Coordinates of N, CA, C and O in Angstrom, one line a residue:
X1 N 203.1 33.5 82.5 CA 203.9 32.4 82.2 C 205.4 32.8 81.9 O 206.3 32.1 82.2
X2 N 205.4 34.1 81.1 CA 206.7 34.6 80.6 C 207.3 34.7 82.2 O 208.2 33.8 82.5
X3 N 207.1 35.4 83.0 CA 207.6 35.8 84.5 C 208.3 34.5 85.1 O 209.5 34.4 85.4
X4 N 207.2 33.3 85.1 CA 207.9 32.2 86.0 C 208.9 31.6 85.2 O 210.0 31.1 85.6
X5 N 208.7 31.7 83.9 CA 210.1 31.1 82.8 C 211.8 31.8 83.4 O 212.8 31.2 84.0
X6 N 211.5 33.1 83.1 CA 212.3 34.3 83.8 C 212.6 33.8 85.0 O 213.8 33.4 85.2
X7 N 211.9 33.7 86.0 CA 212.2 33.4 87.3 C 212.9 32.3 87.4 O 214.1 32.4 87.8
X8 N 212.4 31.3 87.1 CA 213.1 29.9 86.9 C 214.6 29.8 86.1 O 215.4 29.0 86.5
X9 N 215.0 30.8 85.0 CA 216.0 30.9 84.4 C 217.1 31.6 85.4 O 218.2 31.2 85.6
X10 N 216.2 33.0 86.0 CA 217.1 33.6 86.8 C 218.3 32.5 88.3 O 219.5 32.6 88.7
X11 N 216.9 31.6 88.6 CA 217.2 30.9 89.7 C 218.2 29.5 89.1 O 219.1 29.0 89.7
X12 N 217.8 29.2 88.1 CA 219.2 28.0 87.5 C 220.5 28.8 87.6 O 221.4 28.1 88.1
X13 N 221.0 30.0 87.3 CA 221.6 31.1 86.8 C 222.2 31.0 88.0 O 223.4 30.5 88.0
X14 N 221.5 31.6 89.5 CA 221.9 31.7 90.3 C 222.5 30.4 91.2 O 223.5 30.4 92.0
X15 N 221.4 29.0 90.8 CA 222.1 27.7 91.2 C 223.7 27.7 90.7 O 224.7 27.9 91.5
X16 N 223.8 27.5 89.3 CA 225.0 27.3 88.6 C 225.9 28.2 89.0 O 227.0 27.8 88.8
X17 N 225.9 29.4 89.7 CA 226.7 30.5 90.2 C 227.1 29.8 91.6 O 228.2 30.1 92.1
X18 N 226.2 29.1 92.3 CA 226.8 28.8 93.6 C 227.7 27.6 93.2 O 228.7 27.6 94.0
X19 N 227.7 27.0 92.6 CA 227.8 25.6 92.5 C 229.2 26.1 91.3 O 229.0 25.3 90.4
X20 N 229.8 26.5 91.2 CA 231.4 26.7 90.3 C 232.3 26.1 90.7 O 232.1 25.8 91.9
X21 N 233.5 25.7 90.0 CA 234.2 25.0 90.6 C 235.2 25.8 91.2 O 235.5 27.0 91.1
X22 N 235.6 24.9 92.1 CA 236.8 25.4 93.1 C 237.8 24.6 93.4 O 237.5 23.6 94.0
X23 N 239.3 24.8 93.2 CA 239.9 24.4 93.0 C 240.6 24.1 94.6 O 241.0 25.1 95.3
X24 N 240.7 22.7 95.1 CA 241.5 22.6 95.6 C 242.4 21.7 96.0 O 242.1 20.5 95.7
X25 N 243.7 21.8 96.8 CA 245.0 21.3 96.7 C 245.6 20.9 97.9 O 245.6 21.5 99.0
X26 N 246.3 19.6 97.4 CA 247.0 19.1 98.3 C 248.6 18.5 98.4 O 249.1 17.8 97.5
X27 N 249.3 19.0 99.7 CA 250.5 18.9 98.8 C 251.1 17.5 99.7 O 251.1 17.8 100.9
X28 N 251.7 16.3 99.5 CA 252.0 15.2 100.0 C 253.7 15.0 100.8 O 254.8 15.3 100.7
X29 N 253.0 14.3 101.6 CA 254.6 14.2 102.9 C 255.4 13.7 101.7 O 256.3 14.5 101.4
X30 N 255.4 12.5 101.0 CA 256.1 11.9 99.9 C 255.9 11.8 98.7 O 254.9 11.3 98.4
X31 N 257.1 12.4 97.6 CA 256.5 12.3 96.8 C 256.3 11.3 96.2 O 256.7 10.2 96.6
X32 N 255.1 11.4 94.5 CA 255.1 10.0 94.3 C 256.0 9.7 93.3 O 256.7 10.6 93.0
X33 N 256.2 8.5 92.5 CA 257.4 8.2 91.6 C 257.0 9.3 89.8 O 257.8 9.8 89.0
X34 N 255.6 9.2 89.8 CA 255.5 9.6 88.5 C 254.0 10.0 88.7 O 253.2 9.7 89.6
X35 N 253.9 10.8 87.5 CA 252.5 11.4 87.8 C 251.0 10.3 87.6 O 250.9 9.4 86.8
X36 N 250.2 10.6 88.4 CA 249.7 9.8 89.0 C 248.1 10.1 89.3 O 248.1 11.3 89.6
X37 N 246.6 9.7 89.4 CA 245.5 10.3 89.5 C 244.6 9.3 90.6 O 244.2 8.1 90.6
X38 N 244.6 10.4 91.4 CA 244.1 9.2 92.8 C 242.4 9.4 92.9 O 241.9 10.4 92.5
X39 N 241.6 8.4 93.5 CA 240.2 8.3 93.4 C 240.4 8.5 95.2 O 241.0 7.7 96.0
X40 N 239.8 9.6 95.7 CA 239.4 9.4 97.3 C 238.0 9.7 97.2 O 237.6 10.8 96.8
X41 N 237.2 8.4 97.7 CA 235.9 9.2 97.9 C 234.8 9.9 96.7 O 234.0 10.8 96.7
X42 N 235.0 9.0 95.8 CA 234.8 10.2 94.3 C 235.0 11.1 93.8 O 234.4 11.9 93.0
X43 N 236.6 11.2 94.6 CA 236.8 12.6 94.0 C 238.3 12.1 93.2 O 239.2 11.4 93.7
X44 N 238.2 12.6 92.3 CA 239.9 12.4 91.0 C 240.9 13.3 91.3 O 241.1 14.3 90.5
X45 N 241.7 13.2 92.3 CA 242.8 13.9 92.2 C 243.6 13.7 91.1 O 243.7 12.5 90.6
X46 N 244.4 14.7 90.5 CA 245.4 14.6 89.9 C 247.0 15.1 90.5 O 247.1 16.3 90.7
X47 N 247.9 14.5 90.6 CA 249.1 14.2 91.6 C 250.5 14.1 90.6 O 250.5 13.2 89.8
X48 N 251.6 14.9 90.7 CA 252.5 15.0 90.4 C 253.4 15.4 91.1 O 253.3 16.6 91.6
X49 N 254.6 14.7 91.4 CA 255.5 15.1 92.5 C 254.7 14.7 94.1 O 254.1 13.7 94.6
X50 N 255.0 16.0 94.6 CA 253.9 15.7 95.7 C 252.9 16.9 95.9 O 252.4 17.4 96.9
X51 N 252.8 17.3 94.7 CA 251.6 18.3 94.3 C 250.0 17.4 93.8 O 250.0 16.6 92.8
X52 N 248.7 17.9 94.5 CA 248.0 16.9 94.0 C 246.5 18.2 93.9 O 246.4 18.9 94.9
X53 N 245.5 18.2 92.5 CA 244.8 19.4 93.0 C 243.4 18.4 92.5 O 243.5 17.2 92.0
X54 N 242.2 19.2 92.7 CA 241.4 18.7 91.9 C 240.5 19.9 92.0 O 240.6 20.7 93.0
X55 N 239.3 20.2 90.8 CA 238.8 20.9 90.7 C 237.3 20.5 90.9 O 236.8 19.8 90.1
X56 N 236.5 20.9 92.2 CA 235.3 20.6 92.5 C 234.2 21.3 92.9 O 234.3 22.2 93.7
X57 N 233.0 20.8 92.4 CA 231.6 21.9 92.8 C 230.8 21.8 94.0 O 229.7 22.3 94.3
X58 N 232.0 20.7 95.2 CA 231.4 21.0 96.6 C 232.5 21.9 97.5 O 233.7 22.1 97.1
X59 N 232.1 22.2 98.4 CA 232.9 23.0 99.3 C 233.4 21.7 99.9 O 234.6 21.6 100.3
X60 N 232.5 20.7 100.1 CA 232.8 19.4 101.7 C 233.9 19.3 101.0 O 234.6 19.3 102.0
X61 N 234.9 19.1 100.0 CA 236.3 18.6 99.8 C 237.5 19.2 100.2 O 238.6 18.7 100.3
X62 N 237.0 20.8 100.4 CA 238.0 20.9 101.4 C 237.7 21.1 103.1 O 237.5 22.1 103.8
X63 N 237.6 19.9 103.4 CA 237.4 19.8 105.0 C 238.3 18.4 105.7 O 238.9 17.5 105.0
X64 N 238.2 18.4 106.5 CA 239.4 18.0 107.5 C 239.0 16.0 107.3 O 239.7 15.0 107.2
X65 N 237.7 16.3 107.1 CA 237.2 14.6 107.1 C 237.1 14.3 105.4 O 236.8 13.1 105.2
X66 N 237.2 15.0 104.5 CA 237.8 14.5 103.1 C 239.2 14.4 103.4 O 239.8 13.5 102.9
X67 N 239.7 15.0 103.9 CA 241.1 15.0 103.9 C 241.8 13.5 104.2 O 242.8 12.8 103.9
X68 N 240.7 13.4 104.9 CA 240.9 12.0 105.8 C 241.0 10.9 105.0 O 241.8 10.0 105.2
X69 N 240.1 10.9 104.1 CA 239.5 10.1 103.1 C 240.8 10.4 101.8 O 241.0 9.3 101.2
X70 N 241.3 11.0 101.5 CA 242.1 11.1 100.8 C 243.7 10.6 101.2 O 244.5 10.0 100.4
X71 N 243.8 11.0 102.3 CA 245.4 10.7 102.7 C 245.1 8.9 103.3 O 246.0 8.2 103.6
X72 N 243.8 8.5 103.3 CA 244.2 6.9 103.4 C 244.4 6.6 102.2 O 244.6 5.3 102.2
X73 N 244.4 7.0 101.0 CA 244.6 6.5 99.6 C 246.2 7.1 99.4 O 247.2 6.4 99.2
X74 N 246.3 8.4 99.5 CA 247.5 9.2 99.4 C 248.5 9.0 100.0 O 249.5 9.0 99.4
X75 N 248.4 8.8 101.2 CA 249.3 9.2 102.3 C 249.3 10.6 102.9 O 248.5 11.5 102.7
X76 N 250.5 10.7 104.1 CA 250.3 12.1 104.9 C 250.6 13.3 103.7 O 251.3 13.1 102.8
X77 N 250.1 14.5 104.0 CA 249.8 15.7 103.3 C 250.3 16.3 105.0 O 250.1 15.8 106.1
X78 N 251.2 17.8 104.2 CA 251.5 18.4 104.5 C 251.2 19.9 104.7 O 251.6 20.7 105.5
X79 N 250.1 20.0 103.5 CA 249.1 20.4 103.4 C 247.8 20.1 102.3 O 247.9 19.5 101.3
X80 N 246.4 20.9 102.7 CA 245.5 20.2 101.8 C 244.2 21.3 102.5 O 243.6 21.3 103.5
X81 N 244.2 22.1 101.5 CA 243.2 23.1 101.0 C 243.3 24.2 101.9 O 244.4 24.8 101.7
X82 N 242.6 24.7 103.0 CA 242.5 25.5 103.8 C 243.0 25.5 105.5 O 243.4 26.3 106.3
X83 N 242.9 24.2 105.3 CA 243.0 23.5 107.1 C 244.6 24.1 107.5 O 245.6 24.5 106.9
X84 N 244.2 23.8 108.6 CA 245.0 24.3 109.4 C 245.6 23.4 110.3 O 245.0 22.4 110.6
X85 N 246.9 23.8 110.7 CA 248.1 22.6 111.8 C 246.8 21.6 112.2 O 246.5 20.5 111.7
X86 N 246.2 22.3 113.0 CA 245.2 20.9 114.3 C 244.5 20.2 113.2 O 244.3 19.1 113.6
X87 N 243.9 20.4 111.9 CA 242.8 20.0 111.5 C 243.6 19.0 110.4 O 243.1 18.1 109.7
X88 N 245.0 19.7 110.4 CA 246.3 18.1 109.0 C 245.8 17.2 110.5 O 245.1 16.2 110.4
X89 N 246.2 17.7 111.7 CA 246.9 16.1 112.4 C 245.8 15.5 112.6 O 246.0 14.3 112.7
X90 N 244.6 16.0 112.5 CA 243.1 14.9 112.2 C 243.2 14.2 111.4 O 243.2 12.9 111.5
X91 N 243.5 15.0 110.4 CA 243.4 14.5 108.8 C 244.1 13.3 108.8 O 243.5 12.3 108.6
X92 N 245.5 13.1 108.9 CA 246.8 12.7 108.9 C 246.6 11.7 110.1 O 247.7 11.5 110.6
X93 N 245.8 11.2 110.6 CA 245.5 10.5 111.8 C 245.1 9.0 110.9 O 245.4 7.9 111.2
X94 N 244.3 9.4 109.4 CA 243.5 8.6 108.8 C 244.6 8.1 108.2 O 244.4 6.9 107.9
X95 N 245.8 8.5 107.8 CA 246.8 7.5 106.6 C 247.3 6.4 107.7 O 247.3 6.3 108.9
X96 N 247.6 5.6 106.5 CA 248.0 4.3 106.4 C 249.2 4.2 107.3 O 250.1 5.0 107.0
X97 N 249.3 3.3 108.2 CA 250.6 3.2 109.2 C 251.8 2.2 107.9 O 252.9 1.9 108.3

């Protein structure tokens, strides 16, 4: 019984270890007037200037189709986490005309 306790602690241990936050950022075509906290998707950005970051325990927030989801709330980003030229002009397909 002691062993599966252990096991089971080790393996929460190891969950919580995958699952850390990670910080990621996005920086906006315009800035905004004042600082500002945007909801994309469930996720709370917090936005100043045209700096905007949030700290999260999934990886999917930095990918090309949150981005997407974010810059229709936001606007275009110039950049936003990892992505790269081809994967902003996806992203940046999704803002607001």
């Amino acid at each position: 019984m002691l062993k599966l306790a252990l096991a089971a602690a080790m393996a929460f241990g190891l969950a919580n270890a995958a699952m850390a936050e990670t910080l990621v950022t996005a920086t906006l075509a315009t800035p905004i007037a004042k600082p500002a906290e945007i909801l994309a998707n469930d996720t709370l950005w917090s936005c100043v200037d045209k700096n905007c970051a949030v700290k999260t325990r999934g990886a999917d927030t930095d990918s090309w189709l949150e981005c997407r989801k974010f810059v229709h709330q936001a606007g275009k980003v110039t950049a936003y986490g990892s992505l790269d030229e081809s994967k902003l002009a996806m992203c940046n397909a999704g803002a607001p005309k």
